[in-house]
CSV table of C-alpha atoms and ligand atoms in Angstrom, one decimal:
chain,number,residue,atom,x,y,z
A,1,UNK,CA,17.7,-6.4,23.4
A,2,UNK,CA,14.3,-7.6,24.6
A,3,UNK,CA,11.1,-5.6,25.4
A,4,UNK,CA,8.2,-6.6,27.6
A,5,UNK,CA,5.0,-4.6,27.0
A,6,UNK,CA,2.7,-5.0,30.0
A,7,UNK,CA,-0.8,-4.0,31.0
A,8,UNK,CA,-2.0,-3.6,27.4
A,9,UNK,CA,-5.6,-2.6,27.5
A,10,UNK,CA,-6.2,-4.6,24.3
A,11,UNK,CA,-3.8,-6.5,22.1
A,12,UNK,CA,-5.3,-6.5,18.6
A,13,UNK,CA,-4.9,-8.8,15.6
A,14,UNK,CA,-3.4,-11.6,17.7
A,15,UNK,CA,-3.2,-14.9,15.9
A,16,UNK,CA,-2.3,-18.2,17.4
A,17,UNK,CA,-1.7,-19.7,14.0
A,18,UNK,CA,-0.2,-17.9,11.1
A,19,UNK,CA,-3.2,-16.9,9.0
A,20,UNK,CA,-2.0,-15.2,5.8
A,21,UNK,CA,-5.2,-13.8,4.4
A,22,UNK,CA,-8.7,-13.2,5.7
A,23,UNK,CA,-11.7,-13.3,3.4
A,24,UNK,CA,-15.5,-12.5,3.4
A,25,UNK,CA,-17.2,-13.2,6.8
A,26,UNK,CA,-13.9,-13.9,8.4
A,27,UNK,CA,-12.9,-10.3,7.9
A,28,UNK,CA,-15.5,-9.4,10.6
A,29,UNK,CA,-13.4,-11.3,13.1
A,30,UNK,CA,-10.5,-9.5,14.7
A,31,UNK,CA,-9.0,-11.6,17.5
A,32,UNK,CA,-7.8,-9.6,20.6
A,33,UNK,CA,-6.6,-10.2,24.1
A,34,UNK,CA,-7.7,-7.8,26.8
A,35,UNK,CA,-5.3,-6.9,29.7
A,36,UNK,CA,-2.4,-8.5,27.8
A,37,UNK,CA,1.4,-8.6,27.6
A,38,UNK,CA,3.6,-8.9,24.6
A,39,UNK,CA,7.2,-10.1,24.7
A,40,UNK,CA,9.7,-9.2,21.9
A,41,UNK,CA,13.2,-10.5,21.6
A,42,UNK,CA,15.5,-8.8,19.1
A,43,UNK,CA,13.3,-8.3,16.0
A,44,UNK,CA,10.8,-11.1,16.8
A,45,UNK,CA,7.5,-11.5,18.5
A,46,UNK,CA,8.2,-14.3,21.0
A,47,UNK,CA,5.3,-14.5,23.4
A,48,UNK,CA,2.0,-12.9,24.4
A,49,UNK,CA,-1.0,-13.6,26.6
A,50,UNK,CA,-3.1,-12.4,29.4
A,51,UNK,CA,-1.4,-10.5,32.2
A,52,UNK,CA,-2.5,-13.1,34.7
A,53,UNK,CA,-0.4,-15.7,32.9
A,54,UNK,CA,2.7,-13.6,32.8
A,55,UNK,CA,5.4,-15.5,34.7
A,56,UNK,CA,9.1,-16.0,34.3
A,57,UNK,CA,9.7,-13.5,31.5
A,58,UNK,CA,12.6,-11.1,32.1
A,59,UNK,CA,13.3,-8.4,29.6
A,60,UNK,CA,15.9,-5.7,29.1
A,61,UNK,CA,13.2,-3.1,28.9
A,62,UNK,CA,9.6,-3.0,30.2
A,63,UNK,CA,7.0,-0.7,28.7
A,64,UNK,CA,3.8,-0.1,30.8
A,65,UNK,CA,0.9,0.2,28.3
A,66,UNK,CA,-1.8,0.9,30.8
A,67,UNK,CA,-4.9,2.2,29.0
A,68,UNK,CA,-3.2,1.7,25.6
A,69,UNK,CA,-4.0,-0.5,22.6
A,70,UNK,CA,-1.3,-2.5,20.8
A,71,UNK,CA,-1.6,-3.6,17.2
A,72,UNK,CA,0.6,-4.7,14.4
A,73,UNK,CA,2.0,-1.9,12.1
A,74,UNK,CA,0.0,-1.1,9.0
A,75,UNK,CA,1.0,-2.8,5.7
A,76,UNK,CA,0.6,-0.3,2.9
A,77,UNK,CA,0.6,-2.4,-0.3
A,78,UNK,CA,0.3,0.5,-2.9
A,79,UNK,CA,2.3,3.7,-2.9
A,80,UNK,CA,4.2,6.0,-5.3
A,81,UNK,CA,6.3,7.8,-2.7
A,82,UNK,CA,9.3,8.4,-4.9
A,83,UNK,CA,8.4,11.7,-6.7
A,84,UNK,CA,9.8,15.1,-7.2
A,85,UNK,CA,7.9,18.3,-6.0
A,86,UNK,CA,4.2,18.3,-5.8
A,87,UNK,CA,1.0,19.2,-7.8
A,88,UNK,CA,-0.6,21.8,-5.6
A,89,UNK,CA,-1.4,24.0,-8.6
A,90,UNK,CA,-3.4,21.2,-10.3
A,91,UNK,CA,-5.2,20.7,-7.0
A,92,UNK,CA,-6.3,24.3,-7.0
A,93,UNK,CA,-7.2,24.0,-10.7
A,94,UNK,CA,-9.5,21.1,-9.9
A,95,UNK,CA,-11.1,23.1,-7.1
A,96,UNK,CA,-11.8,25.7,-9.7
A,97,UNK,CA,-13.5,23.3,-12.0
A,98,UNK,CA,-11.0,21.3,-14.0
A,99,UNK,CA,-11.2,17.5,-13.8
A,100,UNK,CA,-8.3,15.0,-13.3
A,101,UNK,CA,-8.9,14.1,-17.0
A,102,UNK,CA,-8.9,17.7,-18.2
A,103,UNK,CA,-5.6,18.2,-16.5
A,104,UNK,CA,-4.1,15.1,-18.0
A,105,UNK,CA,-5.4,16.0,-21.4
A,106,UNK,CA,-3.6,19.4,-21.3
A,107,UNK,CA,-0.3,17.6,-20.6
A,108,UNK,CA,-0.4,17.9,-16.8
A,109,UNK,CA,-0.9,15.1,-14.3
A,110,UNK,CA,1.5,12.2,-14.5
A,111,UNK,CA,3.4,13.9,-17.4
A,112,UNK,CA,3.9,16.9,-15.1
A,113,UNK,CA,5.4,14.7,-12.4
A,114,UNK,CA,7.5,12.9,-15.0
A,115,UNK,CA,9.1,16.1,-16.1
A,116,UNK,CA,9.9,17.0,-12.5
A,117,UNK,CA,11.3,13.6,-11.8
A,118,UNK,CA,13.4,13.5,-15.0
A,119,UNK,CA,15.0,16.8,-13.9
A,120,UNK,CA,15.7,15.7,-10.3
A,121,UNK,CA,19.0,14.0,-9.3
A,122,UNK,CA,18.9,10.6,-7.6
A,123,UNK,CA,20.0,12.2,-4.4
A,124,UNK,CA,17.3,14.9,-4.5
A,125,UNK,CA,14.7,12.1,-5.1
A,126,UNK,CA,16.1,10.0,-2.3
A,127,UNK,CA,16.0,12.9,0.1
A,128,UNK,CA,12.4,13.8,-0.7
A,129,UNK,CA,11.2,10.2,-0.5
A,130,UNK,CA,13.1,9.5,2.7
A,131,UNK,CA,11.2,12.3,4.4
A,132,UNK,CA,7.9,10.8,3.3
A,133,UNK,CA,8.9,7.4,4.4
A,134,UNK,CA,10.1,8.6,7.8
A,135,UNK,CA,6.7,10.3,8.3
A,136,UNK,CA,4.6,7.3,7.3
A,137,UNK,CA,6.6,5.0,9.6
A,138,UNK,CA,5.9,7.4,12.5
A,139,UNK,CA,2.2,7.1,11.5
A,140,UNK,CA,2.5,3.3,12.0
A,141,UNK,CA,3.4,1.9,8.6
A,142,UNK,CA,5.8,-1.1,9.0
A,143,UNK,CA,5.8,-2.6,5.5
A,144,UNK,CA,5.3,-0.7,2.2
A,145,UNK,CA,5.2,-1.3,-1.5
A,146,UNK,CA,6.8,1.5,-3.6
A,147,UNK,CA,6.2,1.9,-7.4
A,148,UNK,CA,8.2,3.5,-10.1
A,149,UNK,CA,6.2,5.0,-13.0
A,150,UNK,CA,7.0,8.7,-13.0
A,151,UNK,CA,10.2,8.1,-15.1
A,152,UNK,CA,8.6,7.3,-18.4
A,153,UNK,CA,12.1,6.8,-19.9
A,154,UNK,CA,14.4,3.8,-19.3
A,155,UNK,CA,17.0,6.0,-17.6
A,156,UNK,CA,14.5,7.8,-15.3
A,157,UNK,CA,12.7,4.6,-14.4
A,158,UNK,CA,16.0,3.0,-13.4
A,159,UNK,CA,16.8,6.1,-11.4
A,160,UNK,CA,13.5,5.8,-9.5
A,161,UNK,CA,14.0,2.1,-8.8
A,162,UNK,CA,17.6,2.7,-7.6
A,163,UNK,CA,16.1,5.2,-5.1
A,164,UNK,CA,13.7,2.6,-4.0
A,165,UNK,CA,16.6,0.1,-3.6
A,166,UNK,CA,18.4,2.6,-1.4
A,167,UNK,CA,15.3,3.2,0.7
A,168,UNK,CA,15.0,-0.6,1.1
A,169,UNK,CA,18.6,-0.8,2.3
A,170,UNK,CA,18.6,2.2,4.6
A,171,UNK,CA,15.2,1.9,6.3
A,172,UNK,CA,14.2,-0.8,8.8
A,173,UNK,CA,10.7,-1.5,7.4
A,174,UNK,CA,10.0,-4.0,4.7
A,175,UNK,CA,10.1,-2.4,1.3
A,176,UNK,CA,8.7,-4.1,-1.9
A,177,UNK,CA,9.6,-2.5,-5.2
A,178,UNK,CA,7.3,-2.4,-8.2
A,179,UNK,CA,8.1,-1.5,-11.8
A,180,UNK,CA,5.1,0.6,-12.9
A,181,UNK,CA,6.3,0.2,-16.5
A,182,UNK,CA,3.3,1.8,-18.3
A,183,UNK,CA,1.9,4.7,-16.3
A,184,UNK,CA,1.2,7.3,-19.0
A,185,UNK,CA,2.0,7.8,-22.6
A,186,UNK,CA,5.1,10.1,-22.7
A,187,UNK,CA,4.9,13.3,-24.8
A,188,UNK,CA,7.5,11.9,-27.3
A,189,UNK,CA,5.2,8.9,-28.0
A,190,UNK,CA,2.0,10.9,-28.1
A,191,UNK,CA,1.0,9.5,-31.5
A,192,UNK,CA,3.0,6.3,-31.1
A,193,UNK,CA,1.7,4.4,-28.1
A,194,UNK,CA,2.8,1.0,-29.6
A,195,UNK,CA,6.3,2.4,-29.9
A,196,UNK,CA,6.3,3.2,-26.2
A,197,UNK,CA,5.1,-0.3,-25.3
A,198,UNK,CA,7.9,-1.7,-27.6
A,199,UNK,CA,10.4,0.3,-25.5
A,200,UNK,CA,8.8,-1.1,-22.3
A,201,UNK,CA,8.9,-4.7,-23.4
A,202,UNK,CA,12.2,-4.7,-25.3
A,203,UNK,CA,14.3,-2.4,-23.1
A,204,UNK,CA,12.8,-1.3,-19.8
A,205,UNK,CA,11.6,-4.6,-18.4
A,206,UNK,CA,14.8,-6.5,-19.4
A,207,UNK,CA,17.0,-3.7,-17.9
A,208,UNK,CA,15.1,-3.7,-14.6
A,209,UNK,CA,15.2,-7.5,-14.4
A,210,UNK,CA,18.9,-7.6,-15.1
A,211,UNK,CA,19.6,-5.3,-12.1
A,212,UNK,CA,17.0,-7.1,-9.9
A,213,UNK,CA,15.3,-3.8,-9.2
A,214,UNK,CA,11.7,-4.9,-8.9
A,215,UNK,CA,9.5,-7.8,-7.6
A,216,UNK,CA,6.3,-6.7,-9.3
A,217,UNK,CA,5.1,-5.4,-12.7
A,218,UNK,CA,2.3,-2.7,-12.9
A,219,UNK,CA,0.3,-1.0,-15.6
A,220,UNK,CA,-2.2,1.8,-15.5
A,221,UNK,CA,-4.9,-0.1,-17.4
A,222,UNK,CA,-7.4,2.8,-18.1
A,223,UNK,CA,-9.1,4.6,-21.0
A,224,UNK,CA,-6.7,7.2,-22.3
A,225,UNK,CA,-3.7,5.4,-20.9
A,226,UNK,CA,-3.2,1.7,-21.6
A,227,UNK,CA,-5.8,-0.7,-23.0
A,228,UNK,CA,-6.2,-4.4,-22.5
A,229,UNK,CA,-3.8,-5.3,-25.4
A,230,UNK,CA,-1.1,-3.0,-24.1
A,231,UNK,CA,-1.5,-4.3,-20.6
A,232,UNK,CA,-1.3,-7.9,-21.8
A,233,UNK,CA,1.9,-7.3,-23.6
A,234,UNK,CA,3.5,-5.7,-20.6
A,235,UNK,CA,2.3,-8.3,-18.1
A,236,UNK,CA,3.4,-11.2,-20.4
A,237,UNK,CA,6.9,-9.7,-20.7
A,238,UNK,CA,7.1,-8.9,-17.0
A,239,UNK,CA,6.1,-12.4,-16.1
A,240,UNK,CA,8.7,-13.9,-18.4
A,241,UNK,CA,11.3,-11.8,-16.5
A,242,UNK,CA,10.1,-13.1,-13.2
A,243,UNK,CA,8.0,-10.1,-12.1
A,244,UNK,CA,4.5,-10.7,-10.6
A,245,UNK,CA,1.6,-8.6,-11.9
A,246,UNK,CA,0.0,-6.1,-9.5
A,247,UNK,CA,-2.0,-3.7,-11.5
A,248,UNK,CA,-4.0,-0.4,-11.6
A,249,UNK,CA,-7.5,-1.3,-12.9
A,250,UNK,CA,-11.0,0.1,-12.9
A,251,UNK,CA,-10.2,3.5,-11.5
A,252,UNK,CA,-12.4,5.4,-13.9
A,253,UNK,CA,-13.7,2.7,-16.2
A,254,UNK,CA,-14.3,-1.0,-15.9
A,255,UNK,CA,-13.6,-2.8,-19.2
A,256,UNK,CA,-12.0,-6.2,-18.4
A,257,UNK,CA,-8.8,-5.2,-16.6
A,258,UNK,CA,-9.7,-7.4,-13.6
A,259,UNK,CA,-10.1,-10.5,-15.7
A,260,UNK,CA,-6.8,-9.8,-17.5
A,261,UNK,CA,-5.0,-9.4,-14.1
A,262,UNK,CA,-6.5,-12.7,-12.9
A,263,UNK,CA,-5.6,-14.4,-16.1
A,264,UNK,CA,-1.9,-13.4,-15.5
A,265,UNK,CA,-2.1,-14.5,-11.8
A,266,UNK,CA,-1.9,-10.9,-10.5
A,267,UNK,CA,-1.1,-10.8,-6.8
A,268,UNK,CA,-3.5,-7.8,-6.6
A,269,UNK,CA,-5.8,-5.7,-8.6
A,270,UNK,CA,-5.9,-2.2,-7.2
A,271,UNK,CA,-8.4,0.8,-7.3
A,272,UNK,CA,-11.7,-0.8,-8.4
A,273,UNK,CA,-13.7,2.3,-7.9
A,274,UNK,CA,-15.7,1.0,-10.8
A,275,UNK,CA,-16.7,-2.6,-10.6
A,276,UNK,CA,-18.9,-5.0,-12.7
A,277,UNK,CA,-20.6,-8.1,-11.3
A,278,UNK,CA,-18.3,-10.2,-13.7
A,279,UNK,CA,-15.3,-8.7,-12.0
A,280,UNK,CA,-16.5,-10.2,-8.7
A,281,UNK,CA,-17.2,-13.6,-10.2
A,282,UNK,CA,-13.7,-13.6,-11.8
A,283,UNK,CA,-12.0,-12.7,-8.5
A,284,UNK,CA,-13.9,-15.4,-6.7
A,285,UNK,CA,-12.1,-18.0,-8.8
A,286,UNK,CA,-8.6,-16.6,-8.1
A,287,UNK,CA,-5.9,-15.9,-5.6
A,288,UNK,CA,-5.8,-12.3,-6.6
A,289,UNK,CA,-6.6,-9.8,-3.8
A,290,UNK,CA,-8.6,-6.7,-4.5
A,291,UNK,CA,-7.1,-3.5,-3.0
A,292,UNK,CA,-9.1,-0.4,-2.3
A,293,UNK,CA,-7.6,3.1,-2.0
A,294,UNK,CA,-10.1,5.3,-0.2
A,295,UNK,CA,-7.6,8.2,0.0
A,296,UNK,CA,-7.7,8.5,-3.8
A,297,UNK,CA,-11.5,8.5,-3.8
A,298,UNK,CA,-11.6,11.2,-1.1
A,299,UNK,CA,-9.0,13.4,-2.8
A,300,UNK,CA,-10.5,13.1,-6.4
A,301,UNK,CA,-14.1,13.0,-5.3
A,302,UNK,CA,-14.7,9.8,-7.3
A,303,UNK,CA,-16.7,6.7,-6.1
A,304,UNK,CA,-15.3,4.6,-3.3
A,305,UNK,CA,-14.5,0.9,-4.1
A,306,UNK,CA,-17.7,-1.1,-3.3
A,307,UNK,CA,-16.1,-2.9,-0.3
A,308,UNK,CA,-19.4,-4.3,0.9
A,309,UNK,CA,-20.1,-6.0,-2.4
A,310,UNK,CA,-16.6,-7.5,-2.4
A,311,UNK,CA,-16.6,-8.7,1.2
A,312,UNK,CA,-20.2,-9.9,1.1
A,313,UNK,CA,-19.3,-12.0,-1.9
A,314,UNK,CA,-16.8,-13.8,0.2
A,315,UNK,CA,-13.7,-12.1,-1.2
A,316,UNK,CA,-10.7,-10.7,0.7
A,317,UNK,CA,-10.0,-7.0,0.6
A,318,UNK,CA,-6.8,-5.0,1.4
A,319,UNK,CA,-6.6,-1.2,2.0
A,320,UNK,CA,-3.7,0.9,1.0
A,321,UNK,CA,-2.9,4.6,0.7
A,322,UNK,CA,-1.9,5.1,-3.0
A,323,UNK,CA,0.4,7.9,-1.7
A,324,UNK,CA,1.3,10.0,-4.8
A,325,UNK,CA,1.4,13.6,-5.8
A,326,UNK,CA,-1.6,13.6,-8.1
A,327,UNK,CA,-4.5,11.5,-6.7
A,328,UNK,CA,-3.5,11.0,-3.1
A,329,UNK,CA,-0.9,13.2,-1.5
A,330,UNK,CA,-1.2,11.4,1.9
A,331,UNK,CA,0.4,8.2,3.2
A,332,UNK,CA,-1.5,8.1,6.4
A,333,UNK,CA,-2.9,4.6,6.9
A,334,UNK,CA,-4.8,5.7,10.0
A,335,UNK,CA,-6.9,8.0,7.7
A,336,UNK,CA,-7.4,5.2,5.2
A,337,UNK,CA,-8.8,2.9,7.9
A,338,UNK,CA,-11.1,5.5,9.2
A,339,UNK,CA,-12.3,6.5,5.6
A,340,UNK,CA,-13.0,2.8,4.8
A,341,UNK,CA,-15.3,2.6,7.8
A,342,UNK,CA,-16.9,6.0,7.3
A,343,UNK,CA,-17.3,6.0,3.5
A,344,UNK,CA,-17.2,2.3,2.5
A,345,UNK,CA,-19.2,0.9,5.4
A,346,UNK,CA,-16.5,-1.5,6.5
A,347,UNK,CA,-16.6,-2.4,10.1
A,348,UNK,CA,-13.5,-1.5,12.2
A,349,UNK,CA,-12.6,-5.2,12.4
A,350,UNK,CA,-12.8,-5.5,8.6
A,351,UNK,CA,-10.8,-2.3,8.0
A,352,UNK,CA,-8.0,-3.3,10.4
A,353,UNK,CA,-7.8,-6.8,8.9
A,354,UNK,CA,-7.7,-5.1,5.4
A,355,UNK,CA,-4.9,-2.7,6.5
A,356,UNK,CA,-2.7,-5.3,8.3
A,357,UNK,CA,-2.8,-9.0,7.3
A,358,UNK,CA,-4.5,-8.5,3.9
A,359,UNK,CA,-2.2,-5.6,3.1
A,360,UNK,CA,0.7,-7.9,3.9
A,361,UNK,CA,-0.8,-10.6,1.6
A,362,UNK,CA,-1.0,-8.0,-1.2
A,363,UNK,CA,2.9,-7.6,-0.9
A,364,UNK,CA,3.5,-11.3,-0.4
A,365,UNK,CA,4.9,-10.8,3.1
A,366,UNK,CA,2.0,-12.1,5.3
A,367,UNK,CA,4.1,-14.9,6.6
A,368,UNK,CA,6.2,-12.4,8.5
A,369,UNK,CA,4.1,-9.2,8.8
A,370,UNK,CA,0.5,-8.1,9.4
A,371,UNK,CA,-0.4,-9.8,12.7
A,372,UNK,CA,0.8,-10.4,16.3
A,373,UNK,CA,1.9,-14.0,15.9
A,374,UNK,CA,4.8,-15.9,17.5
A,375,UNK,CA,7.9,-15.8,15.2
A,376,UNK,CA,6.7,-12.8,13.2
A,377,UNK,CA,8.6,-9.5,12.9
A,378,UNK,CA,8.2,-7.3,15.9
A,379,UNK,CA,6.6,-4.3,14.1
A,380,UNK,CA,4.1,-2.9,16.6
A,381,UNK,CA,2.0,0.2,17.2
A,382,UNK,CA,1.3,1.3,20.7
A,383,UNK,CA,-1.5,3.9,20.8
A,384,UNK,CA,-1.9,6.7,23.3
A,385,UNK,CA,-4.5,5.9,26.0
A,386,UNK,CA,-7.8,5.4,24.1
A,387,UNK,CA,-11.0,3.8,25.1
A,388,UNK,CA,-10.8,1.0,22.4
A,389,UNK,CA,-9.6,0.2,18.9
A,390,UNK,CA,-12.9,1.4,17.7
A,391,UNK,CA,-11.9,4.9,18.9
A,392,UNK,CA,-8.8,4.7,16.7
A,393,UNK,CA,-11.0,4.5,13.7
A,394,UNK,CA,-13.8,6.8,14.9
A,395,UNK,CA,-11.9,9.8,16.1
A,396,UNK,CA,-10.5,10.4,12.6
A,397,UNK,CA,-7.8,13.0,11.8
A,398,UNK,CA,-6.1,12.9,15.2
A,399,UNK,CA,-2.9,11.0,15.7
A,400,UNK,CA,-3.5,8.4,18.3
A,401,UNK,CA,-0.1,6.7,18.1
A,402,UNK,CA,2.2,6.9,21.0
A,403,UNK,CA,5.1,4.6,20.0
A,404,UNK,CA,6.1,2.7,16.8
A,405,UNK,CA,8.4,-0.3,17.2
A,406,UNK,CA,10.1,-1.6,14.1
A,407,UNK,CA,12.2,-4.8,14.2
A,408,UNK,CA,12.0,-4.7,18.0
A,409,UNK,CA,13.3,-1.1,18.3
A,410,UNK,CA,11.4,2.1,19.1
A,411,UNK,CA,11.4,4.2,15.9
B,501,LIG,O1,-2.8,5.3,-8.5
B,501,LIG,N1,-3.9,6.1,-11.4
B,501,LIG,C1,-2.7,6.1,-11.7
B,501,LIG,N2,-1.7,6.4,-10.9
B,501,LIG,C2,-1.8,7.1,-9.7
B,501,LIG,C3,-2.0,8.6,-9.8
B,501,LIG,C4,-1.0,9.2,-10.6
B,501,LIG,C5,-0.9,10.7,-10.6
B,501,LIG,O2,-1.9,11.4,-10.7
B,501,LIG,O3,0.2,11.1,-10.4
B,501,LIG,C6,-3.0,6.5,-8.8
B,501,LIG,O4,-4.0,7.2,-8.5
B,502,LIG,FE1,-1.6,4.1,-7.6
């Protein structure tokens, strides 16, 4: 099955060579072809160019994209979409004056989601997560990272990761699983955090590695959750078992989590709503990509990651949703890209680079995803007729997507 898309108003994020990350000044550059065509064969991008050069290509199906913009699907490198139920009551409690911290301190928050998750069957979890995944694909996500972390017991973490494994098998998009081994201190370990870390390093990580259920190891490195020493123990053990670090740092407090991540060759350090000048210097000497989650800042009314400081220092930046029941109950990458421009002063070019090729880098899949490049997976968004890709970012809150193509097939 082959598809020829013709008369594309603008084909966005087209790369002649397979760039796998864009940094600093280069993020301002988003290559496009106006009045373009794109040829897909089976699941692969085969050819593209200007309409005037289109000769000799015959396809099984032709899509006329007059007035429409075409871009690669979003690469969402940080989500927690496997969860049970929701936390709407805590949301209302926050409106009425409680903070995220207050709610966690009274035993709510992540512990609340953990209780729901422990009581849910694998099938219930799978069904809920499938709905979310289907929705985000329709919103243009074509590669996604999914974390565990609401289990907080060996058994419940394995259940979450098995659900992620099923999603990976059943859905056509790229799914990358992460063991978020230390997300909160379980009630049973309230006064014995070390005992919980012992369980994580002696039982949980080996069990997950044995079943090959995760590619990455994550920790919520934060005051009141896990300190640098805990994080170090988990990352060391994870690394020994073949898992690459990809960690939650600097969400509410900056105290050295970035340097620790870099020291352990983390693929990414995520959140960074709080950032020190030392963090920027450390990142400059690494291959670790910073990841910003503006949906979380929006929902919790906390600072936005200082994207300008990071990019102006020459660093790369990726954007992701953080889709989860507590801090970001939305998996809409279109909103994330708009919010990054509106609230973090990223240009549309920077934000689209951050949500495609750099998102792919943050999941280690940028050789096959994140740009329109010959030989890459045919994961494509065709917008409705819109004036330009700037409009996609500017007219926030509306769905501008007409068609999503995954592995060369309309979704
Ligand atoms: O990335 N910060 C830690 N974990 C999630 C939120 C977890 C929750 O509140 O359920 C996050 O924001
Ligand atoms: Fe998160």
